[in-house]
Coordinates of C-alpha atoms in Angstrom, one line a residue:
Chain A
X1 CA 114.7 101.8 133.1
X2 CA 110.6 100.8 133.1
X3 CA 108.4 102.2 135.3
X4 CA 106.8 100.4 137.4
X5 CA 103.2 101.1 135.0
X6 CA 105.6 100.3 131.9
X7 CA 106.1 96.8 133.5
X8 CA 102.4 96.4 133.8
X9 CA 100.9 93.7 131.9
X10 CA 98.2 96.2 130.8
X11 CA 100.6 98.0 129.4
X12 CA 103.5 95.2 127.6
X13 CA 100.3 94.3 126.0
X14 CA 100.2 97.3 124.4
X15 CA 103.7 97.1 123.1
X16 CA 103.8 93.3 121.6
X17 CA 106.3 92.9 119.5
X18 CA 105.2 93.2 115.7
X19 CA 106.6 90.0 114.6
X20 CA 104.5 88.0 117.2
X21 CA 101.1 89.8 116.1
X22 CA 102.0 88.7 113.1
X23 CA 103.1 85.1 113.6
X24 CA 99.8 84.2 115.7
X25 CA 98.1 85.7 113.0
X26 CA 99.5 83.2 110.2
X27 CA 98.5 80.6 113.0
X28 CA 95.2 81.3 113.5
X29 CA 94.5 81.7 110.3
X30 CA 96.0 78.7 109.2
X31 CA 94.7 76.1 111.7
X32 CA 90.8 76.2 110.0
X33 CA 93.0 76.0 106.8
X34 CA 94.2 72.2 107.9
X35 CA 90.8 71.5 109.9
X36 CA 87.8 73.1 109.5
X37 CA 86.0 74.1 112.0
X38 CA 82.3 74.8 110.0
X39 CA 81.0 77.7 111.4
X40 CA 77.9 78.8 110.7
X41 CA 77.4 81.3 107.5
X42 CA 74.2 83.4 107.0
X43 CA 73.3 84.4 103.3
X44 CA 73.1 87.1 102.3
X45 CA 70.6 89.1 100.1
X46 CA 72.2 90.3 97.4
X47 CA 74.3 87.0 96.5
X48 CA 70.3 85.8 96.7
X49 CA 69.2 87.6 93.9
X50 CA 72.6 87.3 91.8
X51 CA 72.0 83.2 91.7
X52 CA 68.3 83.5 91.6
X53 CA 68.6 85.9 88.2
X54 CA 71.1 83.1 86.7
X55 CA 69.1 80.3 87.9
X56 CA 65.4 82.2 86.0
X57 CA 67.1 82.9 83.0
X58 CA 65.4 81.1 80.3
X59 CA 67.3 78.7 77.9
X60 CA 69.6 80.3 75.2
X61 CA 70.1 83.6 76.9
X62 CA 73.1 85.5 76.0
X63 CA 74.7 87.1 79.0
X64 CA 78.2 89.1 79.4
X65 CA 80.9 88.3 82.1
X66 CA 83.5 90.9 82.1
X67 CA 86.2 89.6 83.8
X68 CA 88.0 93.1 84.8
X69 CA 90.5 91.6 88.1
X70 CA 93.5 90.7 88.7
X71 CA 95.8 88.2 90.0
X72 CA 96.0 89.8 93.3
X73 CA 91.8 89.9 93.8
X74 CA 92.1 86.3 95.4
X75 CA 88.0 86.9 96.4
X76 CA 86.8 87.4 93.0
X77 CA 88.8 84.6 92.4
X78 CA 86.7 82.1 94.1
X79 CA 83.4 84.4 93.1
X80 CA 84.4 83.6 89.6
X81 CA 85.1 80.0 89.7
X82 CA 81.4 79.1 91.5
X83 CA 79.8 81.8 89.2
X84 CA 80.7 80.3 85.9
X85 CA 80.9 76.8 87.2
X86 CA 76.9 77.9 88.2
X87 CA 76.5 79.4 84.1
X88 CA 78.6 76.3 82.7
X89 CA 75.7 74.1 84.6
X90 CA 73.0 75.9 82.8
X91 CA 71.6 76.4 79.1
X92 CA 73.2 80.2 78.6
X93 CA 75.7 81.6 76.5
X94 CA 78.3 84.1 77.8
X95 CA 80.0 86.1 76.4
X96 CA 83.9 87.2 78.2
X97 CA 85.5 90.2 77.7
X98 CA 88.1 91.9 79.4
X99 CA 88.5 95.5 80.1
X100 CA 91.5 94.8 83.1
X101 CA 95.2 93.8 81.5
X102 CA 95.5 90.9 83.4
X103 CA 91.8 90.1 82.6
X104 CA 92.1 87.3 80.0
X105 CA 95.6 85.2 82.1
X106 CA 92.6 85.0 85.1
X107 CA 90.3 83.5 82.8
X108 CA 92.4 80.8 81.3
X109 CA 93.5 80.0 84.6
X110 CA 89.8 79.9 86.4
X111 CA 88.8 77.4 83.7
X112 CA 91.3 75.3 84.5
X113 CA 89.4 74.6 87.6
X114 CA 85.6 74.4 85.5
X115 CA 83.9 71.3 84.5
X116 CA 82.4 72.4 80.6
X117 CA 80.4 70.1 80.1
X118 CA 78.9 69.4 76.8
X119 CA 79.6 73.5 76.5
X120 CA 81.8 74.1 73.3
X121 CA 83.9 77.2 72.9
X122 CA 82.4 79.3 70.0
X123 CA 78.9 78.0 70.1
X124 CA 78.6 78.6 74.0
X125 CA 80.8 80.7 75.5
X126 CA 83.7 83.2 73.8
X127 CA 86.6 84.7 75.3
X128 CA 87.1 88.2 73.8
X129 CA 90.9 89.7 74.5
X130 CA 91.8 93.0 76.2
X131 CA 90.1 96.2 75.4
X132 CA 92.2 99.2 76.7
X133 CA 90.1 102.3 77.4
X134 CA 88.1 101.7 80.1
X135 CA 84.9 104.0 80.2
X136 CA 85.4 104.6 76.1
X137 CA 86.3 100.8 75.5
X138 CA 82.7 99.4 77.5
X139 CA 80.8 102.3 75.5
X140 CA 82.4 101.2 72.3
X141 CA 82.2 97.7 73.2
X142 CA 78.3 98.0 73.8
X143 CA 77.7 99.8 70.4
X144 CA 79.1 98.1 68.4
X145 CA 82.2 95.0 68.9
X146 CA 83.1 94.6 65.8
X147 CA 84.3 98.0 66.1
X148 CA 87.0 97.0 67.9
X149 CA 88.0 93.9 67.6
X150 CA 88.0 92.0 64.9
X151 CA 89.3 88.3 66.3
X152 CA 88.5 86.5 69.7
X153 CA 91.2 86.2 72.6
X154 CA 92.7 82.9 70.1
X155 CA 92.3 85.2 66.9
X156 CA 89.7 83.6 65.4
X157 CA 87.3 85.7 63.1
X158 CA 84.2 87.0 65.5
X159 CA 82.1 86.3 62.2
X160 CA 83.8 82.7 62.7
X161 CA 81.7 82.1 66.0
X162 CA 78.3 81.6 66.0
X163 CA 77.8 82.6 69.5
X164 CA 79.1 86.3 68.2
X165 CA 76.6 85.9 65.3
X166 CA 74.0 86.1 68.1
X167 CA 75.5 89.5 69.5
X168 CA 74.3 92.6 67.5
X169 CA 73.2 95.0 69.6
X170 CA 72.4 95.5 72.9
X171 CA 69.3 94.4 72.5
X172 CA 70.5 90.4 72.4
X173 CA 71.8 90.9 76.1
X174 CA 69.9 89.5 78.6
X175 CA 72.3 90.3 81.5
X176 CA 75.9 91.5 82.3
X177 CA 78.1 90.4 85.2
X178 CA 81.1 92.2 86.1
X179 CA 84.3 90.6 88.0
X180 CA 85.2 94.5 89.3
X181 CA 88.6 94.6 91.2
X182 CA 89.6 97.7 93.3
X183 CA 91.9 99.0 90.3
X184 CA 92.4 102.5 88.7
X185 CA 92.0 103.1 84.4
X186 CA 90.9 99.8 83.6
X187 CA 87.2 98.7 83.6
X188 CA 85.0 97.8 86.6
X189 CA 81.8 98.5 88.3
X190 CA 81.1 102.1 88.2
X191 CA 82.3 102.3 84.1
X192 CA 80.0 99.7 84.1
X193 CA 77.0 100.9 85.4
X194 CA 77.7 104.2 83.6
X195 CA 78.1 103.0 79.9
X196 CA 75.5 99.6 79.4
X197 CA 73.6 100.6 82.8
X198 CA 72.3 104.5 82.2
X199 CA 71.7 104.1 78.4
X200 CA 70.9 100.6 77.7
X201 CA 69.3 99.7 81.2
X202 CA 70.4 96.2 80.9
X203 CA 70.8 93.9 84.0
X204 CA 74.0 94.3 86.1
X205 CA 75.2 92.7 88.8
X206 CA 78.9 92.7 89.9
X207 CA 81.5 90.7 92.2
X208 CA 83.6 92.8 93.8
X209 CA 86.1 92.4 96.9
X210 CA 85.8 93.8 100.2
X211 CA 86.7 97.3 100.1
X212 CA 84.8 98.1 97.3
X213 CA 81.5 97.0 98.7
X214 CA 80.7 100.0 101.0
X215 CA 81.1 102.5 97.8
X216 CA 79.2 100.2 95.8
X217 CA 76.4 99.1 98.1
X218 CA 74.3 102.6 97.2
X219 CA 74.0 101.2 93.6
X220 CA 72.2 97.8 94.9
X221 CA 70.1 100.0 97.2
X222 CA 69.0 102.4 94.5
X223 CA 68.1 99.5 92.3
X224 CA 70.9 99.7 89.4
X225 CA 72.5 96.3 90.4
X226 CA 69.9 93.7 90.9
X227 CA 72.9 91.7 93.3
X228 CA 76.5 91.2 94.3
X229 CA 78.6 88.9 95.4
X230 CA 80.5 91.1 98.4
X231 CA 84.3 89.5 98.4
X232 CA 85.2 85.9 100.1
X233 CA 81.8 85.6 102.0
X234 CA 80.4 86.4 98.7
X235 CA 81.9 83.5 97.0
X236 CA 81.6 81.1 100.1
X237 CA 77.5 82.3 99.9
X238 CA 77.8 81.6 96.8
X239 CA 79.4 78.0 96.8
X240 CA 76.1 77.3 99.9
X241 CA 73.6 78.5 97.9
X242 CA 74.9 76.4 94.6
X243 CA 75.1 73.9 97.0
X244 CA 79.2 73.3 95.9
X245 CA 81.0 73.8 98.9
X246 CA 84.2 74.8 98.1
X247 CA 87.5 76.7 99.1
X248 CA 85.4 79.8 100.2
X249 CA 83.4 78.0 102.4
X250 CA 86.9 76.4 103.7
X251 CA 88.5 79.6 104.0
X252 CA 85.5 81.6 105.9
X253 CA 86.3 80.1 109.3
X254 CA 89.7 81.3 109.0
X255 CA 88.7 84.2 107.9
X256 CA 86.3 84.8 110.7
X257 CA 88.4 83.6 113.5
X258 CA 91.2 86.3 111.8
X259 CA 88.5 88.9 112.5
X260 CA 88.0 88.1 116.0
X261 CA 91.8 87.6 116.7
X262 CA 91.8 91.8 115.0
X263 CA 88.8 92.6 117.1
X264 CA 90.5 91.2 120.5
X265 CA 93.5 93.5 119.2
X266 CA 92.1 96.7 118.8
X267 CA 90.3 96.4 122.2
X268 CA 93.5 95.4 124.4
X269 CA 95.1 98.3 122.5
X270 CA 93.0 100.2 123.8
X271 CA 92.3 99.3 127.0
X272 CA 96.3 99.4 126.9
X273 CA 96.5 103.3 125.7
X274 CA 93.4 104.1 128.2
X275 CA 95.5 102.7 131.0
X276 CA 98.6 104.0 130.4
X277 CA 96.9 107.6 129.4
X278 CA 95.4 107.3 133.0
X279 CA 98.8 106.9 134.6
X280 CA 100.6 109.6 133.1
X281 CA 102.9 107.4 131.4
X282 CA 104.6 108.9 128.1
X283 CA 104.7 106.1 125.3
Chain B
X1 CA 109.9 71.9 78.2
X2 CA 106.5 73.0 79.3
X3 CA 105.3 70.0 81.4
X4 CA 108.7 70.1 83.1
X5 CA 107.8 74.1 83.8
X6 CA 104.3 73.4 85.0
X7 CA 106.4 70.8 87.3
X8 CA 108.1 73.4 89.0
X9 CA 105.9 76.1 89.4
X10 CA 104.2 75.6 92.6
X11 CA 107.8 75.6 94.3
X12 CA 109.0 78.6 92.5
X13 CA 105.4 80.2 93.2
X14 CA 105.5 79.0 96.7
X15 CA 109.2 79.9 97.1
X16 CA 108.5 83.5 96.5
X17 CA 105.3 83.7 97.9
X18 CA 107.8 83.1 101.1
X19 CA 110.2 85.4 100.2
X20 CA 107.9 88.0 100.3
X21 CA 106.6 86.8 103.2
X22 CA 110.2 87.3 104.8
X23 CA 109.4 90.9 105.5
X24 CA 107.7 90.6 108.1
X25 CA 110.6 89.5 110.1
X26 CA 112.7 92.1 108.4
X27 CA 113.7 93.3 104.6
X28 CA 116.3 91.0 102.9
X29 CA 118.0 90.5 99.9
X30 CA 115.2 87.3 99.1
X31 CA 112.6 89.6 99.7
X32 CA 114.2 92.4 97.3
X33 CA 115.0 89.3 94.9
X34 CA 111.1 88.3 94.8
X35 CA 109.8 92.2 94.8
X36 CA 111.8 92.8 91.5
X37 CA 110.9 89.7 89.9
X38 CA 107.1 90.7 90.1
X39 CA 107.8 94.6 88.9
X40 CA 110.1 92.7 86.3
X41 CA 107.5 90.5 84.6
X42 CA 104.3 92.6 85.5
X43 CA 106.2 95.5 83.2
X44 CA 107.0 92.8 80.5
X45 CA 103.6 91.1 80.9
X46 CA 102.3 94.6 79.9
X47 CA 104.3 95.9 77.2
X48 CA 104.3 92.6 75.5
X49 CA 100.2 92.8 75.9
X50 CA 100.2 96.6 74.6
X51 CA 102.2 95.7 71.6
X52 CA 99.6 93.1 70.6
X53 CA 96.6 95.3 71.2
X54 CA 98.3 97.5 69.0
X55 CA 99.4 94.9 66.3
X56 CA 96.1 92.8 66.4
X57 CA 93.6 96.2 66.9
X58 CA 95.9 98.6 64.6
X59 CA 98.0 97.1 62.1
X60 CA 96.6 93.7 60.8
X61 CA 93.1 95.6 60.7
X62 CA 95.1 98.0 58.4
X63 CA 97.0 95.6 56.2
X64 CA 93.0 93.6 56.1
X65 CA 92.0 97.0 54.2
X66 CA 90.6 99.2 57.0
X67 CA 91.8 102.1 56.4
X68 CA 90.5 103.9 59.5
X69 CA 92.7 102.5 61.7
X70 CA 95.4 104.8 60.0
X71 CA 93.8 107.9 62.5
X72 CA 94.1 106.0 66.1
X73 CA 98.1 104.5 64.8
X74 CA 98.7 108.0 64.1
X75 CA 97.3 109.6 67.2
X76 CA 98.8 107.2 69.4
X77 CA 102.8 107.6 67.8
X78 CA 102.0 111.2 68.1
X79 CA 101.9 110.4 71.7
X80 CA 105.4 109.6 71.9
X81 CA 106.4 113.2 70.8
X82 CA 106.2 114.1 74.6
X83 CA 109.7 112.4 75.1
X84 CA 111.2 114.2 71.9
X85 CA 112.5 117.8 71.7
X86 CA 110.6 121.0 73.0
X87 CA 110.3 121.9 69.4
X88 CA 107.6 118.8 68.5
X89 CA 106.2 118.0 72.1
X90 CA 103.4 120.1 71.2
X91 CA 102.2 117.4 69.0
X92 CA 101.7 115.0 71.9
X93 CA 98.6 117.8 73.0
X94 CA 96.4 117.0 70.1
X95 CA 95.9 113.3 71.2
X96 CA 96.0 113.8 74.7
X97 CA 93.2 116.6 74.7
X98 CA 91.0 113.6 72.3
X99 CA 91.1 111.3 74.9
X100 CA 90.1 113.5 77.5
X101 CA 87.6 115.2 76.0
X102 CA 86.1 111.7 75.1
X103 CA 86.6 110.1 78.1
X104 CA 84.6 113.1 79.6
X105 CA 82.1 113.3 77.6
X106 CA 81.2 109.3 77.9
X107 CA 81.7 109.5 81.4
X108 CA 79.4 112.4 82.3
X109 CA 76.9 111.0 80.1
X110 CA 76.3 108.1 82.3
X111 CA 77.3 110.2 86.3
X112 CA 74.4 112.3 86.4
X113 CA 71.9 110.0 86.1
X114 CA 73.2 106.8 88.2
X115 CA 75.4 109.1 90.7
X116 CA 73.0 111.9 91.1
X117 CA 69.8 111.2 90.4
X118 CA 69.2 108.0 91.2
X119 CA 71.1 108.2 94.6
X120 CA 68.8 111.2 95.4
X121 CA 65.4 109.3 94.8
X122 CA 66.7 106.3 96.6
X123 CA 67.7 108.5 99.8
X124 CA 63.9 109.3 99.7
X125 CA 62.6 106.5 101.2
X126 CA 58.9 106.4 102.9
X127 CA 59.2 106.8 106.8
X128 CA 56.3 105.3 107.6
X129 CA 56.4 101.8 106.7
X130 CA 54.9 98.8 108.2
X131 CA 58.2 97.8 110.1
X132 CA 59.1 100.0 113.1
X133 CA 63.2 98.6 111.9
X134 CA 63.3 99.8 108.3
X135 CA 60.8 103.3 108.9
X136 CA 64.1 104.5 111.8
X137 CA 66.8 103.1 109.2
X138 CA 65.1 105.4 106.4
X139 CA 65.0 108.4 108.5
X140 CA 68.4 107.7 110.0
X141 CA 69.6 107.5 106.2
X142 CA 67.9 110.4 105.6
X143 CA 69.0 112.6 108.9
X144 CA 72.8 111.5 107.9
X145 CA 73.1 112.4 103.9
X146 CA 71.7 115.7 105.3
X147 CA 73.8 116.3 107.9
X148 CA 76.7 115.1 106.0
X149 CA 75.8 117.7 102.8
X150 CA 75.5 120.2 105.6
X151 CA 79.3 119.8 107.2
X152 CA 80.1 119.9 103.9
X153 CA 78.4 123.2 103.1
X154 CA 81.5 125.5 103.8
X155 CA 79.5 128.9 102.7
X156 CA 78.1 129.3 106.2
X157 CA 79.7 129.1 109.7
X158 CA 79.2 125.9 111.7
X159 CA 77.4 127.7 114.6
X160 CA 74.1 127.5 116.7
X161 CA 71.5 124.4 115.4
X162 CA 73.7 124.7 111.8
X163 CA 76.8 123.7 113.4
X164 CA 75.1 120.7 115.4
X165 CA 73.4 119.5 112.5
X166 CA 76.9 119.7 110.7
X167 CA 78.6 117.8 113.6
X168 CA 76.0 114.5 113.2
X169 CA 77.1 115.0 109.9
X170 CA 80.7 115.0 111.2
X171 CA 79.9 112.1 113.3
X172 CA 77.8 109.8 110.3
X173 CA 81.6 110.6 108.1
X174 CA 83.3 109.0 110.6
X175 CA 80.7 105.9 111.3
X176 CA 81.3 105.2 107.1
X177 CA 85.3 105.7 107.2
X178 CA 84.9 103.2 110.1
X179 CA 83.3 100.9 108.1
X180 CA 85.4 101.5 105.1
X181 CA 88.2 100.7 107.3
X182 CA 86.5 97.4 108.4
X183 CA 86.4 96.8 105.1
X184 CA 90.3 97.1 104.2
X185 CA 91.1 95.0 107.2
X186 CA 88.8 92.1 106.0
X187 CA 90.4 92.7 102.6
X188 CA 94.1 92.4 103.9
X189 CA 93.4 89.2 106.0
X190 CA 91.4 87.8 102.8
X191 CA 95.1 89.0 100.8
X192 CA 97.2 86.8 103.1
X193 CA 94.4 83.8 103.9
X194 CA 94.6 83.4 99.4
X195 CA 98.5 83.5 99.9
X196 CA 98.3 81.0 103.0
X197 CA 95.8 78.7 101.5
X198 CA 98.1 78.5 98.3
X199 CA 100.9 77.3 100.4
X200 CA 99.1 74.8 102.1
X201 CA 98.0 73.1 98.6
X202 CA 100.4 70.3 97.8
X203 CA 103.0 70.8 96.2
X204 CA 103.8 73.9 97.3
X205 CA 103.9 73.0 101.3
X206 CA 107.3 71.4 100.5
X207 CA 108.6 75.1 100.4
X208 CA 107.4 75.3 104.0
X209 CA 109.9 73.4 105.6
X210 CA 113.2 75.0 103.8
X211 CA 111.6 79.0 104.4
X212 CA 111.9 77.7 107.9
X213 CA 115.1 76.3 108.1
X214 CA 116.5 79.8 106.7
X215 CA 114.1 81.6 109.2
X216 CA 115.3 80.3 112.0
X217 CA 118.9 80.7 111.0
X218 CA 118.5 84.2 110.2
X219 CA 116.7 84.2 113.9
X220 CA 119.6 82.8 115.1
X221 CA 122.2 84.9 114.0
X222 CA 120.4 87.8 115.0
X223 CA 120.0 86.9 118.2
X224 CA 123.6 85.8 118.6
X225 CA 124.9 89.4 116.8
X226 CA 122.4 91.0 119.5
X227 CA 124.4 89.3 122.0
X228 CA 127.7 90.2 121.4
X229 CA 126.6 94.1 120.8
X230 CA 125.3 93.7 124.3
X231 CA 128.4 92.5 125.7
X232 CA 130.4 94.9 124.0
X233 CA 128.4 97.5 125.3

């Protein structure tokens, strides 16, 4: 039997079913999904500097992408597609490795959604396969490639390409980006910033997802990432700045009116608990 | 064969994009069906890419005349002596103690200067600058690493002015496991807004209408098997 505070609607609102959180949820987000609603998006800093640094490299630069996500990392995703759709436009070479197992099936796939241009594979950009390791395989990687591996991700002889013929050293990198998902033994930011960063001081910037931006924000603030692209908003930043709207800039209003639906939750739990604490009611 | 596969893709993506999705409602036997299917080919997907590393990094390297590559092939099969007798496990130590005394090595190499050092000179920042904004966010960055160090300083008691600088620094963890759980909620919708979006994209919205259909039937008969409990009752 309810008490007459149980029946309160201060107090059913604190016990709403999980299934219809959860289906209002799917709605809300969904309805920007079908028609958007183009809310306003400020821009950030740090995905500032990650386009401006692209955008001043000078013609013929030779830059490293490591793409270290997965499939589940739908953010770095759509960071990844503007990003190299951005390099693609421009007269740079990049060069792809992948410290992340699942590094080079996200590649191939992301391309599929790239315009090339007159780039050509080999001469432009290469795709170098898996490198297990982590820490040891970025070190190794950095000294010297050849080291280990011997082929690209097709298995063509690295002395084959010309674009590897540029790549001796260190020396002949002029910046290295790193697609960082939130994953354990694999490559990522903080290898990163720890093996080319601290001895070879070379550029870095990162996309990352969400959660990994508060642990990763001291690094931009100290100076040893010039930028990154923080998760969705990253990439939807991105897509304004490039001036490519896109499916992050599609996907933001959801995303923001999913925030606000969380936000309204948290405070009518609340309000819900406070209530019912004052009452004396036992939950 | 393969055009036919890339065909039917988006439906068998979206398909079990929806069974997972069922859980919300409750756990089923699609749900279980699409959970093992992922473990399934993610642990193929692996071993099949291991082997290759091994084949393409190791072997061919060795039958091309480097003769180097003998050292990591061996290391790495004396690694497998951990799941042989008690008598040879030992073997499995030598390897294991090379990679983590590399691993280590290269990753202290780089900690100390970009996690120590550098963090500590970027904490120091002027407070007096020319904005009044950024001279009270530097000394409120610098009043909460302090305080923060000091709750974590455990070799004196928390009392008197020591334990109320320790409790800002009680009060600044909370403020950044706040906003690291900010962070994970924003990453979860993003998780579910990629799923969603996926499932809007033609073809894949012809899923939509079937996960539904079986929805609404399994609503259905819950509701009716609800009803008769209560009447039994």
């Amino acid at each position: 039997m309810q008490t007459k505070q149980q029946k309160s609607i201060l107090s059913k609102v604190g016990r709403i079913n999980n299934k219809f959180v959860y289906l209002a949820l799917v709605i809300i987000l969904c309805g920007p999904l079908i028609s958007p609603l183009g809310l306003p998006l400020l821009l950030g800093e740090e995905t500032q500097f990650v386009y401006d640094y692209i955008d001043q490299l000078p013609e013929g630069s030779l830059i490293v992408i490591s793409m270290d996500f997965s499939s589940n990392h739908i953010e770095i995703i759509l960071q990844a597609r503007v990003f190299l759709q951005h390099v693609l436009d421009r007269p740079i070479k990049f060069i792809m490795p992948s410290f992340e197992v699942e590094g080079n099936m996200m590649t191939l796939q992301i391309f599929n959604y790239l315009d090339v241009g007159n780039n050509e594979y080999g001469i432009d950009y290469v795709m170098i396969p898996y490198i297990p390791g982590g820490d040891v395989a970025i070190a190794a990687f950095a000294k010297d490639v050849r080291g280990i591996v011997s082929t690209d991700y097709y298995g063509t002889s690295l002395d084959d390409l010309p674009i590897m013929n540029e790549f001796q050293s260190m020396d002949d990198i002029d910046f290295w980006f790193v697609f960082s998902g939130p994953s354990a033994g694999g490559g990522g930011i903080e290898p990163t910033i720890k093996q080319i960063k601290a001895p070879y001081d070379t550029p870095l910037a990162c996309g990352l997802t969400t959660v990994q931006v508060p642990g990763v924000y001291p690094y931009f603030k100290s100076g040893l990432i010039i930028g990154l692209l923080a998760g969705q908003r990253g990439a939807a930043e991105y897509e304004l700045i490039n001036k490519t709207p896109g499916e992050a800039v599609k996907q933001t209003d959801s995303l923001s009116l999913g925030h606000l639906y969380v936000i309204s939750l948290v405070v009518l739990g609340n309000i819900s608990y406070f209530y019912e604490k004052s009452k004396g009611v036992k939950r | 064969m393969i055009e036919m596969l890339i065909t039917i893709a988006p439906f068998v993506g979206g398909a079990l994009t929806l069974m997972i999705l069922s859980y919300v409602y409750k756990e089923s036997v699609f749900f279980t069906f699409a959970e093992h299917t992922f473990i399934g080919i993610y642990a193929g997907y692996i071993a099949v890419l291991g082997l290759r590393t091994i084949i393409w990094s190791g072997v061919l390297s060795l039958v091309e005349g480097d003769f180097t590559r003998i050292i990591p092939l061996v290391l790495g099969t004396l690694l497998l002596t951990r799941y042989t007798s008690k008598k040879y496990k030992p073997l499995s130590l030598w390897p294991v103690a090379l990679l983590i005394g590399v691993g280590m090595a290269l990753t202290v190499r780089g900690a100390m200067s970009t996690q120590i050092i550098t963090q500590i000179i970027a904490t120091l920042n002027p407070l007096v600058t020319g904005n009044v904004t950024q001279s009270l966010t530097n000394l409120l960055f610098l009043v909460m690493v302090a305080s923060t160090i000091t709750y974590f300083t455990f070799t004196r008691e928390h009392k008197g002015n020591y334990g109320r600088v320790a409790y800002i620094g009680r009060i600044s963890v909370l403020a950044a496991l706040g906003s690291q759980y900010g962070n994970t909620v924003m990453y979860r919708l993003t998780l579910l807004l990629g799923r969603l979006s996926y499932l809007l994209t033609p073809p894949t919205y012809y899923t939509i209408p079937f996960a539904i259909l079986l929805i609404a039937i399994a609503v259905v008969r819950d509701y009716r098997k609800r009803s008769i409990n209560n009447t039994v009752e």
